[in-house]
Amino acid sequence: MATRPSATASAPVTVTWAGANARRLARQHLHPDAAATASPFAAPGEAVAAMLGAHAQVLSAAELSVGLRGDRLTRTDVRTALWSDRTLVKTFGPRGTVHLLPAADLPLWTGALSAVPTGPNPFPKDARMTPDQVEAVVAAVGDALTGTELTIDELSDEVVARTGPWAGDLVMPGFQAMWPRWRQVLHLAGHRGALAYAPNRGRKATYTNPGCTPLPGPGALAALIERYLYAYGPATPAHFARWLAAPKRWAAEQFAALTASGTIEEVMLAEDGPAWVVAGDTDFPDAPVRGVRLLPYFDAFAIASWPRERLFPGAAWERALGGGQAGNFPVLLVDGVVAGVWHQRRSGHRIAVTAEPLKPLSGARLRDLEEQVERVAAIMEGTAELTVGAVTVGPHA
C-alpha cells in the first residue's frame, strides 16, 4: 500500500484509475488478492454497510452480492438477518429502488434520502398530487402499517380510507393495469421511514412500519457523502448525483460545502481530472488487480464505480451495459475490469453457471473462475457446474 502525501491547495494528490479501482474492490472485500483486504465481513449487515446498500429488486441477486463480500456467508444468513434478526431492512433506497440496508443505519439513510430534492414531476398533470396530498398519504401509510403487516391491496384500502377517494383514482400506469394515485409516493414513504418490506404472505409482498425516526437531513447527507466517498471515491458530484438520482447542481453544492469545511478534499484522477475523497483518505494501492470475480445483477460495485467507461472497457461497454444501464447483466471481472458476462440456472441443488468471457482466459484465470463458481454455489447453497460459453457481442446478445 502506497502512502501519498496530503493534498494542498496548490498540489492535489494524483490518483490513477487503477489505484482507485483496486481500493474500491478491497474496501468491499471483492479484491481477488486476500492480502489486499482486511478480514471478510462476518455479518450480512457489515457487508451491506460497506457497499452502501444491496440492490434487492431481485432478492437472490442481493443475497449473492452480500455473500460474496462475507466470510462463509450464505443466502440463509442473509434471510435470517432480514426476517428473523432484523439487522437488515428491505426498503426503498438510492434512486428509489428496492435495497437491503443495515437496520442500524436506517435513521441515517432515511434522513439523507428525505432531504434529497426531487426532480421534475414525471406524471401527467391529472395524475399528480399536491404537496399537502403527499404529506397526507405518507402519514396515512405510516399509521396504517404501525404494528401490522399489509399487502399492497390492503394498504391501498387503508390509505384511501384515511385520506379520501382521490388517493384511489386509477391514474398510475402499472404492470398491465392502472394503479391508484397514492402509489406514486410509495418509495417516498420508505425514504421517510414510514414503510419497509415485511416477509411475504405466500407470493404476495407485505409492508410494515419499521418505526424509524430519520436523522436531521443536513447531518445525514454529510455522513452519507462521506460513506459514499469512502466506498467509491475518488468521485465527482456528478457521479454522486447519478448514484442517488439527485440534481447535479444540488450535488455540486453539497460537495462544495463539505470541501469548504475540510470534510472532503479534491484529488486528481490522472486520466480524468478532479474528483473527491474523504479528507486525508489519500492512500491507494500500487499493485495492479489480478484475478477473477463474478458479480450478480445490479451489484453495487458495478453500479457505483465511475468513470464507467474504464470499468467497462472496449467490447464490455456494448456487451455488459445493456444500453448504458449497469446491472442488467451479471458481470465477469478479470484483473479488476469487466471482461464478460455470466449466467446461472438453478434446478434443485444444481446451479448451472455459464461464463462468457470476451477474450480467451489463461489457465490461471480459468482456475480463478472455477474457484469463483464454487464460491457462488456455496453462497447459494447448491452444487455448481461451469460452462465457458462462446463469446457473444451485441446489444441483443
mmCIF file of C-alpha atoms in Angstrom:
data_model
loop_
_atom_site.group_PDB
_atom_site.id
_atom_site.type_symbol
_atom_site.label_atom_id
_atom_site.label_comp_id
_atom_site.label_asym_id
_atom_site.label_seq_id
_atom_site.Cartn_x
_atom_site.Cartn_y
_atom_site.Cartn_z
ATOM 1 C CA MET A 1 0.000 0.000 0.000
ATOM 2 C CA ALA A 2 1.498 3.268 -1.094
ATOM 3 C CA THR A 3 1.179 6.324 1.145
ATOM 4 C CA ARG A 4 0.567 9.554 -0.685
ATOM 5 C CA PRO A 5 1.361 12.962 0.711
ATOM 6 C CA SER A 6 -1.583 15.011 1.948
ATOM 7 C CA ALA A 7 -3.157 17.285 -0.643
ATOM 8 C CA THR A 8 -2.549 21.021 -0.582
ATOM 9 C CA ALA A 9 -4.401 23.823 -2.274
ATOM 10 C CA SER A 10 -1.697 24.017 -4.939
ATOM 11 C CA ALA A 11 -0.881 20.343 -5.389
ATOM 12 C CA PRO A 12 -3.769 17.865 -5.046
ATOM 13 C CA VAL A 13 -2.876 14.204 -4.763
ATOM 14 C CA THR A 14 -2.810 12.433 -8.140
ATOM 15 C CA VAL A 15 -4.540 9.062 -8.254
ATOM 16 C CA THR A 16 -4.560 6.572 -11.103
ATOM 17 C CA TRP A 17 -7.840 4.940 -12.012
ATOM 18 C CA ALA A 18 -6.226 1.532 -11.435
ATOM 19 C CA GLY A 19 -5.342 2.535 -7.882
ATOM 20 C CA ALA A 20 -8.827 3.885 -7.230
ATOM 21 C CA ASN A 21 -10.429 0.730 -8.612
ATOM 22 C CA ALA A 22 -8.181 -1.535 -6.539
ATOM 23 C CA ARG A 23 -9.073 0.348 -3.358
ATOM 24 C CA ARG A 24 -12.796 0.161 -4.071
ATOM 25 C CA LEU A 25 -12.530 -3.588 -4.575
ATOM 26 C CA ALA A 26 -10.511 -4.013 -1.399
ATOM 27 C CA ARG A 27 -12.898 -1.994 0.741
ATOM 28 C CA GLN A 28 -15.792 -4.170 -0.339
ATOM 29 C CA HIS A 29 -13.749 -7.357 0.085
ATOM 30 C CA LEU A 30 -14.020 -8.067 -3.620
ATOM 31 C CA HIS A 31 -10.287 -7.793 -4.316
ATOM 32 C CA PRO A 32 -9.059 -11.145 -5.667
ATOM 33 C CA ASP A 33 -5.900 -10.875 -3.551
ATOM 34 C CA ALA A 34 -6.949 -11.628 0.031
ATOM 35 C CA ALA A 35 -3.788 -9.934 1.294
ATOM 36 C CA ALA A 36 -5.081 -6.625 -0.097
ATOM 37 C CA THR A 37 -8.097 -6.600 2.230
ATOM 38 C CA ALA A 38 -8.879 -6.915 5.900
ATOM 39 C CA SER A 39 -10.831 -9.902 7.219
ATOM 40 C CA PRO A 40 -14.044 -10.618 5.289
ATOM 41 C CA PHE A 41 -17.245 -9.357 6.829
ATOM 42 C CA ALA A 42 -18.611 -11.723 9.445
ATOM 43 C CA ALA A 43 -22.217 -10.476 9.351
ATOM 44 C CA PRO A 44 -24.544 -9.539 6.481
ATOM 45 C CA GLY A 45 -25.109 -6.068 7.926
ATOM 46 C CA GLU A 46 -21.386 -5.293 7.752
ATOM 47 C CA ALA A 47 -21.208 -6.278 4.090
ATOM 48 C CA VAL A 48 -24.306 -4.270 3.191
ATOM 49 C CA ALA A 49 -22.946 -1.219 5.012
ATOM 50 C CA ALA A 50 -19.662 -1.429 3.076
ATOM 51 C CA MET A 51 -21.381 -1.434 -0.311
ATOM 52 C CA LEU A 52 -23.910 1.252 0.738
ATOM 53 C CA GLY A 53 -26.911 -0.960 0.239
ATOM 54 C CA ALA A 54 -27.547 -4.102 -1.784
ATOM 55 C CA HIS A 55 -29.952 -3.691 -4.710
ATOM 56 C CA ALA A 56 -32.778 -6.113 -3.892
ATOM 57 C CA GLN A 57 -35.358 -5.919 -6.643
ATOM 58 C CA VAL A 58 -34.208 -9.487 -7.288
ATOM 59 C CA LEU A 59 -33.602 -10.757 -3.758
ATOM 60 C CA SER A 60 -31.466 -13.713 -4.843
ATOM 61 C CA ALA A 61 -29.051 -11.288 -6.517
ATOM 62 C CA ALA A 62 -28.837 -9.261 -3.299
ATOM 63 C CA GLU A 63 -28.145 -12.436 -1.340
ATOM 64 C CA LEU A 64 -25.262 -13.233 -3.661
ATOM 65 C CA SER A 65 -23.902 -9.661 -3.520
ATOM 66 C CA VAL A 66 -23.797 -9.872 0.268
ATOM 67 C CA GLY A 67 -22.362 -13.382 0.383
ATOM 68 C CA LEU A 68 -19.506 -12.526 -1.975
ATOM 69 C CA ARG A 69 -18.300 -9.891 0.497
ATOM 70 C CA GLY A 70 -18.593 -12.077 3.579
ATOM 71 C CA ASP A 71 -16.815 -14.815 5.467
ATOM 72 C CA ARG A 72 -18.662 -18.033 4.561
ATOM 73 C CA LEU A 73 -21.975 -16.181 4.462
ATOM 74 C CA THR A 74 -24.843 -17.941 2.684
ATOM 75 C CA ARG A 75 -28.238 -16.907 1.411
ATOM 76 C CA THR A 76 -29.748 -18.333 4.595
ATOM 77 C CA ASP A 77 -27.600 -15.963 6.659
ATOM 78 C CA VAL A 78 -28.926 -13.028 4.643
ATOM 79 C CA ARG A 79 -32.536 -14.174 5.017
ATOM 80 C CA THR A 80 -32.062 -14.682 8.756
ATOM 81 C CA ALA A 81 -30.599 -11.194 9.118
ATOM 82 C CA LEU A 82 -33.520 -9.763 7.154
ATOM 83 C CA TRP A 83 -36.559 -11.570 8.529
ATOM 84 C CA SER A 84 -35.520 -13.021 11.899
ATOM 85 C CA ASP A 85 -32.699 -10.974 13.426
ATOM 86 C CA ARG A 86 -33.916 -7.807 11.677
ATOM 87 C CA THR A 87 -30.351 -6.490 11.340
ATOM 88 C CA LEU A 88 -31.187 -5.813 7.686
ATOM 89 C CA VAL A 89 -34.167 -3.907 6.298
ATOM 90 C CA LYS A 90 -35.636 -4.248 2.824
ATOM 91 C CA THR A 91 -36.894 -0.844 1.734
ATOM 92 C CA PHE A 92 -36.566 1.888 -0.884
ATOM 93 C CA GLY A 93 -33.009 3.169 -1.094
ATOM 94 C CA PRO A 94 -30.888 5.124 -3.595
ATOM 95 C CA ARG A 95 -32.675 6.036 -6.844
ATOM 96 C CA GLY A 96 -35.974 4.991 -5.278
ATOM 97 C CA THR A 97 -35.145 1.333 -5.955
ATOM 98 C CA VAL A 98 -35.551 -1.568 -3.548
ATOM 99 C CA HIS A 99 -32.439 -2.171 -1.420
ATOM 100 C CA LEU A 100 -31.271 -4.052 1.624
ATOM 101 C CA LEU A 101 -29.945 -1.569 4.187
ATOM 102 C CA PRO A 102 -28.466 -2.121 7.664
ATOM 103 C CA ALA A 103 -31.150 -1.605 10.291
ATOM 104 C CA ALA A 104 -28.679 0.312 12.439
ATOM 105 C CA ASP A 105 -28.143 2.813 9.607
ATOM 106 C CA LEU A 106 -31.812 3.310 8.724
ATOM 107 C CA PRO A 107 -32.152 6.653 10.602
ATOM 108 C CA LEU A 108 -29.170 7.987 8.630
ATOM 109 C CA TRP A 109 -30.449 6.689 5.301
ATOM 110 C CA THR A 110 -33.984 7.980 5.789
ATOM 111 C CA GLY A 111 -32.695 11.356 6.992
ATOM 112 C CA ALA A 112 -30.461 11.712 3.943
ATOM 113 C CA LEU A 113 -32.936 10.395 1.373
ATOM 114 C CA SER A 114 -35.723 12.581 2.743
ATOM 115 C CA ALA A 115 -33.508 15.623 2.169
ATOM 116 C CA VAL A 116 -32.720 14.885 -1.487
ATOM 117 C CA PRO A 117 -34.639 17.282 -3.748
ATOM 118 C CA THR A 118 -36.906 15.707 -6.307
ATOM 119 C CA GLY A 119 -36.659 16.428 -9.999
ATOM 120 C CA PRO A 120 -39.454 17.456 -12.360
ATOM 121 C CA ASN A 121 -42.732 15.638 -11.803
ATOM 122 C CA PRO A 122 -42.821 12.848 -14.433
ATOM 123 C CA PHE A 123 -46.557 12.208 -14.206
ATOM 124 C CA PRO A 124 -49.362 13.719 -16.308
ATOM 125 C CA LYS A 125 -50.989 16.763 -14.761
ATOM 126 C CA ASP A 126 -54.229 14.951 -13.933
ATOM 127 C CA ALA A 127 -52.303 12.214 -12.086
ATOM 128 C CA ARG A 128 -50.196 14.459 -9.856
ATOM 129 C CA MET A 129 -50.583 15.086 -6.146
ATOM 130 C CA THR A 130 -50.305 18.385 -4.303
ATOM 131 C CA PRO A 131 -47.673 18.758 -1.542
ATOM 132 C CA ASP A 132 -50.438 18.518 1.067
ATOM 133 C CA GLN A 133 -51.735 15.317 -0.510
ATOM 134 C CA VAL A 134 -48.235 13.841 -0.483
ATOM 135 C CA GLU A 135 -47.871 14.554 3.211
ATOM 136 C CA ALA A 136 -51.319 13.119 3.922
ATOM 137 C CA VAL A 137 -50.508 9.877 2.097
ATOM 138 C CA VAL A 138 -47.132 9.406 3.803
ATOM 139 C CA ALA A 139 -48.768 9.931 7.203
ATOM 140 C CA ALA A 140 -51.563 7.524 6.284
ATOM 141 C CA VAL A 141 -49.086 4.855 5.189
ATOM 142 C CA GLY A 142 -47.165 5.141 8.452
ATOM 143 C CA ASP A 143 -50.331 4.978 10.531
ATOM 144 C CA ALA A 144 -51.804 2.052 8.606
ATOM 145 C CA LEU A 145 -48.629 -0.041 8.874
ATOM 146 C CA THR A 146 -47.874 0.574 12.548
ATOM 147 C CA GLY A 147 -47.869 -2.734 14.375
ATOM 148 C CA THR A 148 -49.078 -4.778 11.415
ATOM 149 C CA GLU A 149 -48.130 -6.191 8.010
ATOM 150 C CA LEU A 150 -50.289 -5.463 4.954
ATOM 151 C CA THR A 151 -50.277 -6.428 1.307
ATOM 152 C CA ILE A 152 -50.313 -3.620 -1.242
ATOM 153 C CA ASP A 153 -54.070 -4.008 -1.791
ATOM 154 C CA GLU A 154 -54.778 -3.942 1.940
ATOM 155 C CA LEU A 155 -52.534 -0.917 2.351
ATOM 156 C CA SER A 156 -54.287 0.818 -0.539
ATOM 157 C CA ASP A 157 -57.674 0.375 1.127
ATOM 158 C CA GLU A 158 -56.308 1.831 4.365
ATOM 159 C CA VAL A 159 -54.683 4.814 2.655
ATOM 160 C CA VAL A 160 -57.846 5.705 0.732
ATOM 161 C CA ALA A 161 -59.941 5.365 3.886
ATOM 162 C CA ARG A 162 -57.601 7.730 5.762
ATOM 163 C CA THR A 163 -57.191 10.353 3.018
ATOM 164 C CA GLY A 164 -60.063 10.331 0.553
ATOM 165 C CA PRO A 165 -61.295 8.829 -2.732
ATOM 166 C CA TRP A 166 -58.833 10.958 -4.732
ATOM 167 C CA ALA A 167 -55.973 8.785 -3.439
ATOM 168 C CA GLY A 168 -57.564 5.732 -5.043
ATOM 169 C CA ASP A 169 -58.083 7.191 -8.524
ATOM 170 C CA LEU A 170 -56.647 4.728 -11.055
ATOM 171 C CA VAL A 171 -54.310 7.130 -12.848
ATOM 172 C CA MET A 172 -50.899 5.469 -12.465
ATOM 173 C CA PRO A 173 -49.634 3.188 -15.260
ATOM 174 C CA GLY A 174 -48.577 -0.134 -13.717
ATOM 175 C CA PHE A 175 -47.795 -3.623 -14.934
ATOM 176 C CA GLN A 176 -50.677 -4.276 -17.370
ATOM 177 C CA ALA A 177 -53.004 -2.281 -15.112
ATOM 178 C CA MET A 178 -53.629 1.169 -13.693
ATOM 179 C CA TRP A 179 -52.600 1.819 -10.103
ATOM 180 C CA PRO A 180 -54.184 4.203 -7.589
ATOM 181 C CA ARG A 181 -52.840 7.746 -7.403
ATOM 182 C CA TRP A 182 -51.210 7.350 -3.988
ATOM 183 C CA ARG A 183 -48.817 4.655 -5.268
ATOM 184 C CA GLN A 184 -46.570 7.311 -6.833
ATOM 185 C CA VAL A 185 -45.225 8.135 -3.359
ATOM 186 C CA LEU A 186 -44.768 4.569 -2.103
ATOM 187 C CA HIS A 187 -40.986 4.946 -2.312
ATOM 188 C CA LEU A 188 -41.181 8.311 -0.566
ATOM 189 C CA ALA A 189 -42.876 6.659 2.407
ATOM 190 C CA GLY A 190 -39.865 4.347 2.545
ATOM 191 C CA HIS A 191 -37.485 7.302 2.381
ATOM 192 C CA ARG A 192 -39.357 8.951 5.265
ATOM 193 C CA GLY A 193 -39.011 5.837 7.437
ATOM 194 C CA ALA A 194 -42.749 5.077 7.380
ATOM 195 C CA LEU A 195 -42.598 1.874 5.307
ATOM 196 C CA ALA A 196 -40.418 -1.189 4.812
ATOM 197 C CA TYR A 197 -40.962 -4.670 3.467
ATOM 198 C CA ALA A 198 -42.143 -7.459 5.732
ATOM 199 C CA PRO A 199 -41.985 -11.213 4.970
ATOM 200 C CA ASN A 200 -44.058 -12.370 2.009
ATOM 201 C CA ARG A 201 -47.513 -13.725 2.658
ATOM 202 C CA GLY A 202 -47.476 -16.595 0.205
ATOM 203 C CA ARG A 203 -46.419 -14.961 -3.039
ATOM 204 C CA LYS A 204 -47.589 -11.514 -2.030
ATOM 205 C CA ALA A 205 -45.224 -8.870 -0.692
ATOM 206 C CA THR A 206 -46.219 -7.226 2.548
ATOM 207 C CA TYR A 207 -45.194 -3.969 4.208
ATOM 208 C CA THR A 208 -44.806 -2.709 7.754
ATOM 209 C CA ASN A 209 -43.770 0.438 9.596
ATOM 210 C CA PRO A 210 -40.145 -0.040 10.744
ATOM 211 C CA GLY A 211 -40.577 2.536 13.492
ATOM 212 C CA CYS A 212 -37.692 4.655 12.237
ATOM 213 C CA THR A 213 -37.153 8.312 13.110
ATOM 214 C CA PRO A 214 -34.981 9.930 10.399
ATOM 215 C CA LEU A 215 -31.922 11.893 11.461
ATOM 216 C CA PRO A 216 -31.841 15.603 10.598
ATOM 217 C CA GLY A 217 -31.230 15.990 6.869
ATOM 218 C CA PRO A 218 -28.060 18.126 6.721
ATOM 219 C CA GLY A 219 -26.032 15.938 9.040
ATOM 220 C CA ALA A 220 -27.345 12.724 7.494
ATOM 221 C CA LEU A 221 -26.483 13.938 3.990
ATOM 222 C CA ALA A 222 -22.952 14.881 5.008
ATOM 223 C CA ALA A 223 -22.461 11.459 6.593
ATOM 224 C CA LEU A 224 -23.826 9.690 3.509
ATOM 225 C CA ILE A 225 -21.480 11.606 1.200
ATOM 226 C CA GLU A 226 -18.518 10.638 3.404
ATOM 227 C CA ARG A 227 -19.563 6.989 3.312
ATOM 228 C CA TYR A 228 -20.054 7.135 -0.432
ATOM 229 C CA LEU A 229 -16.608 8.618 -0.992
ATOM 230 C CA TYR A 230 -15.010 6.111 1.352
ATOM 231 C CA ALA A 231 -16.553 3.237 -0.608
ATOM 232 C CA TYR A 232 -16.437 4.609 -4.166
ATOM 233 C CA GLY A 233 -14.100 7.601 -4.155
ATOM 234 C CA PRO A 234 -12.457 9.350 -5.799
ATOM 235 C CA ALA A 235 -15.750 10.527 -7.264
ATOM 236 C CA THR A 236 -17.291 13.733 -8.557
ATOM 237 C CA PRO A 237 -20.550 15.465 -7.627
ATOM 238 C CA ALA A 238 -21.980 14.226 -10.933
ATOM 239 C CA HIS A 239 -21.123 10.626 -10.007
ATOM 240 C CA PHE A 240 -22.821 11.049 -6.620
ATOM 241 C CA ALA A 241 -25.864 12.645 -8.239
ATOM 242 C CA ARG A 242 -26.179 9.760 -10.708
ATOM 243 C CA TRP A 243 -25.860 7.171 -7.926
ATOM 244 C CA LEU A 244 -28.503 8.891 -5.807
ATOM 245 C CA ALA A 245 -30.763 10.110 -8.683
ATOM 246 C CA ALA A 246 -30.347 13.676 -7.428
ATOM 247 C CA PRO A 247 -29.944 17.010 -9.263
ATOM 248 C CA LYS A 248 -26.344 17.624 -10.352
ATOM 249 C CA ARG A 249 -26.301 21.268 -9.261
ATOM 250 C CA TRP A 250 -27.534 20.328 -5.796
ATOM 251 C CA ALA A 251 -24.858 17.627 -5.501
ATOM 252 C CA ALA A 252 -22.179 20.130 -6.524
ATOM 253 C CA GLU A 253 -23.378 22.478 -3.783
ATOM 254 C CA GLN A 254 -23.140 19.697 -1.189
ATOM 255 C CA PHE A 255 -19.587 18.832 -2.261
ATOM 256 C CA ALA A 256 -18.552 22.486 -2.239
ATOM 257 C CA ALA A 257 -19.829 22.970 1.313
ATOM 258 C CA LEU A 258 -18.064 19.852 2.581
ATOM 259 C CA THR A 259 -14.853 20.878 0.813
ATOM 260 C CA ALA A 260 -15.010 24.305 2.447
ATOM 261 C CA SER A 261 -15.488 22.703 5.867
ATOM 262 C CA GLY A 262 -12.499 20.412 5.365
ATOM 263 C CA THR A 263 -14.653 17.248 5.455
ATOM 264 C CA ILE A 264 -13.715 16.144 1.929
ATOM 265 C CA GLU A 265 -10.847 17.110 -0.358
ATOM 266 C CA GLU A 266 -10.093 17.275 -4.047
ATOM 267 C CA VAL A 267 -7.661 14.912 -5.746
ATOM 268 C CA MET A 268 -6.759 14.431 -9.378
ATOM 269 C CA LEU A 269 -7.660 11.283 -11.233
ATOM 270 C CA ALA A 270 -4.682 11.037 -13.573
ATOM 271 C CA GLU A 271 -6.798 10.021 -16.539
ATOM 272 C CA ASP A 272 -9.949 12.023 -15.833
ATOM 273 C CA GLY A 273 -9.394 15.194 -13.799
ATOM 274 C CA PRO A 274 -10.682 16.457 -10.433
ATOM 275 C CA ALA A 275 -12.529 14.140 -8.060
ATOM 276 C CA TRP A 276 -13.075 13.973 -4.302
ATOM 277 C CA VAL A 277 -12.235 11.739 -1.340
ATOM 278 C CA VAL A 278 -12.795 11.975 2.405
ATOM 279 C CA ALA A 279 -10.249 14.437 3.785
ATOM 280 C CA GLY A 280 -6.953 12.668 4.445
ATOM 281 C CA ASP A 281 -8.087 9.417 2.836
ATOM 282 C CA THR A 282 -5.390 9.506 0.160
ATOM 283 C CA ASP A 283 -3.672 6.108 0.395
ATOM 284 C CA PHE A 284 -4.089 3.943 -2.696
ATOM 285 C CA PRO A 285 -2.630 0.565 -3.727
ATOM 286 C CA ASP A 286 0.272 0.448 -6.159
ATOM 287 C CA ALA A 287 -0.126 -3.181 -7.228
ATOM 288 C CA PRO A 288 -2.495 -3.915 -10.141
ATOM 289 C CA VAL A 289 -5.522 -6.117 -9.564
ATOM 290 C CA ARG A 290 -5.046 -9.703 -10.677
ATOM 291 C CA GLY A 291 -7.722 -12.375 -10.609
ATOM 292 C CA VAL A 292 -11.394 -13.090 -11.289
ATOM 293 C CA ARG A 293 -14.652 -12.109 -9.630
ATOM 294 C CA LEU A 294 -18.275 -12.855 -10.525
ATOM 295 C CA LEU A 295 -20.830 -10.163 -9.680
ATOM 296 C CA PRO A 296 -24.615 -10.670 -9.910
ATOM 297 C CA TYR A 297 -27.337 -8.499 -11.379
ATOM 298 C CA PHE A 298 -27.256 -4.898 -10.104
ATOM 299 C CA ASP A 299 -24.267 -5.405 -7.859
ATOM 300 C CA ALA A 300 -23.447 -2.151 -6.061
ATOM 301 C CA PHE A 301 -19.814 -2.112 -7.213
ATOM 302 C CA ALA A 302 -20.733 -2.205 -10.901
ATOM 303 C CA ILE A 303 -23.405 0.469 -10.479
ATOM 304 C CA ALA A 304 -21.480 2.963 -8.315
ATOM 305 C CA SER A 305 -17.953 2.757 -9.754
ATOM 306 C CA TRP A 306 -17.013 5.595 -12.099
ATOM 307 C CA PRO A 307 -15.816 6.513 -14.685
ATOM 308 C CA ARG A 308 -17.904 3.696 -16.082
ATOM 309 C CA GLU A 309 -16.065 3.520 -19.412
ATOM 310 C CA ARG A 310 -12.924 2.431 -17.535
ATOM 311 C CA LEU A 311 -14.683 -0.329 -15.621
ATOM 312 C CA PHE A 312 -16.420 -1.485 -18.844
ATOM 313 C CA PRO A 313 -13.636 -1.071 -21.417
ATOM 314 C CA GLY A 314 -13.874 -1.839 -25.123
ATOM 315 C CA ALA A 315 -16.385 -4.507 -26.065
ATOM 316 C CA ALA A 316 -17.548 -4.807 -22.433
ATOM 317 C CA TRP A 317 -19.332 -1.480 -22.818
ATOM 318 C CA GLU A 318 -21.574 -2.914 -25.516
ATOM 319 C CA ARG A 319 -21.958 -6.434 -24.152
ATOM 320 C CA ALA A 320 -22.353 -5.870 -20.421
ATOM 321 C CA LEU A 321 -24.017 -2.478 -20.037
ATOM 322 C CA GLY A 322 -27.264 -3.139 -21.858
ATOM 323 C CA GLY A 323 -27.764 0.303 -23.342
ATOM 324 C CA GLY A 324 -25.730 2.152 -20.735
ATOM 325 C CA GLN A 325 -27.537 0.795 -17.659
ATOM 326 C CA ALA A 326 -25.159 -1.028 -15.328
ATOM 327 C CA GLY A 327 -26.630 -4.057 -13.619
ATOM 328 C CA ASN A 328 -28.707 -5.529 -16.419
ATOM 329 C CA PHE A 329 -26.173 -8.342 -16.774
ATOM 330 C CA PRO A 330 -24.167 -10.292 -14.183
ATOM 331 C CA VAL A 331 -20.551 -9.419 -14.951
ATOM 332 C CA LEU A 332 -17.246 -11.246 -15.054
ATOM 333 C CA LEU A 333 -14.378 -9.163 -13.644
ATOM 334 C CA VAL A 334 -10.917 -10.118 -14.861
ATOM 335 C CA ASP A 335 -7.992 -8.218 -13.375
ATOM 336 C CA GLY A 336 -10.357 -5.626 -11.950
ATOM 337 C CA VAL A 337 -12.389 -4.729 -15.052
ATOM 338 C CA VAL A 338 -15.461 -6.155 -16.749
ATOM 339 C CA ALA A 339 -14.326 -8.743 -19.269
ATOM 340 C CA GLY A 340 -17.508 -10.677 -19.942
ATOM 341 C CA VAL A 341 -20.861 -11.751 -18.586
ATOM 342 C CA TRP A 342 -22.184 -14.887 -16.918
ATOM 343 C CA HIS A 343 -25.490 -16.581 -16.264
ATOM 344 C CA GLN A 344 -26.829 -19.166 -13.850
ATOM 345 C CA ARG A 345 -29.754 -21.536 -13.962
ATOM 346 C CA ARG A 346 -30.879 -23.409 -10.879
ATOM 347 C CA SER A 347 -32.569 -26.797 -10.840
ATOM 348 C CA GLY A 348 -32.942 -28.136 -7.320
ATOM 349 C CA HIS A 349 -29.482 -28.004 -5.752
ATOM 350 C CA ARG A 350 -27.755 -27.898 -9.133
ATOM 351 C CA ILE A 351 -26.588 -24.481 -10.318
ATOM 352 C CA ALA A 352 -25.503 -24.406 -13.961
ATOM 353 C CA VAL A 353 -23.143 -21.449 -14.489
ATOM 354 C CA THR A 354 -22.225 -20.286 -17.987
ATOM 355 C CA ALA A 355 -19.423 -17.727 -18.293
ATOM 356 C CA GLU A 356 -18.942 -15.748 -21.490
ATOM 357 C CA PRO A 357 -15.528 -14.054 -21.426
ATOM 358 C CA LEU A 358 -14.915 -11.528 -24.171
ATOM 359 C CA LYS A 359 -11.418 -12.938 -24.668
ATOM 360 C CA PRO A 360 -9.999 -16.411 -24.018
ATOM 361 C CA LEU A 361 -8.920 -16.863 -20.401
ATOM 362 C CA SER A 362 -5.451 -18.066 -19.436
ATOM 363 C CA GLY A 363 -5.074 -21.269 -17.474
ATOM 364 C CA ALA A 364 -4.580 -19.296 -14.256
ATOM 365 C CA ARG A 365 -7.705 -17.222 -14.850
ATOM 366 C CA LEU A 366 -9.736 -20.331 -15.672
ATOM 367 C CA ARG A 367 -8.720 -21.778 -12.319
ATOM 368 C CA ASP A 368 -9.709 -18.492 -10.679
ATOM 369 C CA LEU A 369 -13.065 -18.692 -12.438
ATOM 370 C CA GLU A 370 -13.636 -22.249 -11.234
ATOM 371 C CA GLU A 371 -12.966 -21.132 -7.661
ATOM 372 C CA GLN A 372 -15.418 -18.263 -8.033
ATOM 373 C CA VAL A 373 -18.113 -20.583 -9.353
ATOM 374 C CA GLU A 374 -17.607 -22.860 -6.359
ATOM 375 C CA ARG A 375 -17.948 -19.860 -4.066
ATOM 376 C CA VAL A 376 -21.157 -18.762 -5.778
ATOM 377 C CA ALA A 377 -22.544 -22.272 -5.312
ATOM 378 C CA ALA A 378 -21.618 -22.284 -1.621
ATOM 379 C CA ILE A 379 -23.328 -18.928 -1.029
ATOM 380 C CA MET A 380 -26.454 -20.065 -2.859
ATOM 381 C CA GLU A 381 -26.337 -23.458 -1.099
ATOM 382 C CA GLY A 382 -26.064 -25.561 -4.214
ATOM 383 C CA THR A 383 -23.674 -27.537 -6.384
ATOM 384 C CA ALA A 384 -22.260 -25.729 -9.397
ATOM 385 C CA GLU A 385 -21.397 -26.835 -12.896
ATOM 386 C CA LEU A 386 -19.358 -24.463 -15.061
ATOM 387 C CA THR A 387 -19.511 -23.989 -18.806
ATOM 388 C CA VAL A 388 -17.323 -21.426 -20.545
ATOM 389 C CA GLY A 389 -19.539 -20.316 -23.398
ATOM 390 C CA ALA A 390 -18.955 -18.716 -26.760
ATOM 391 C CA VAL A 391 -18.249 -15.023 -26.896
ATOM 392 C CA THR A 392 -21.268 -13.005 -27.989
ATOM 393 C CA VAL A 393 -21.098 -9.294 -28.608
ATOM 394 C CA GLY A 394 -24.069 -7.100 -29.499
ATOM 395 C CA PRO A 395 -26.885 -5.113 -27.953
ATOM 396 C CA HIS A 396 -29.327 -8.027 -28.183
ATOM 397 C CA ALA A 397 -26.905 -10.820 -27.421
#
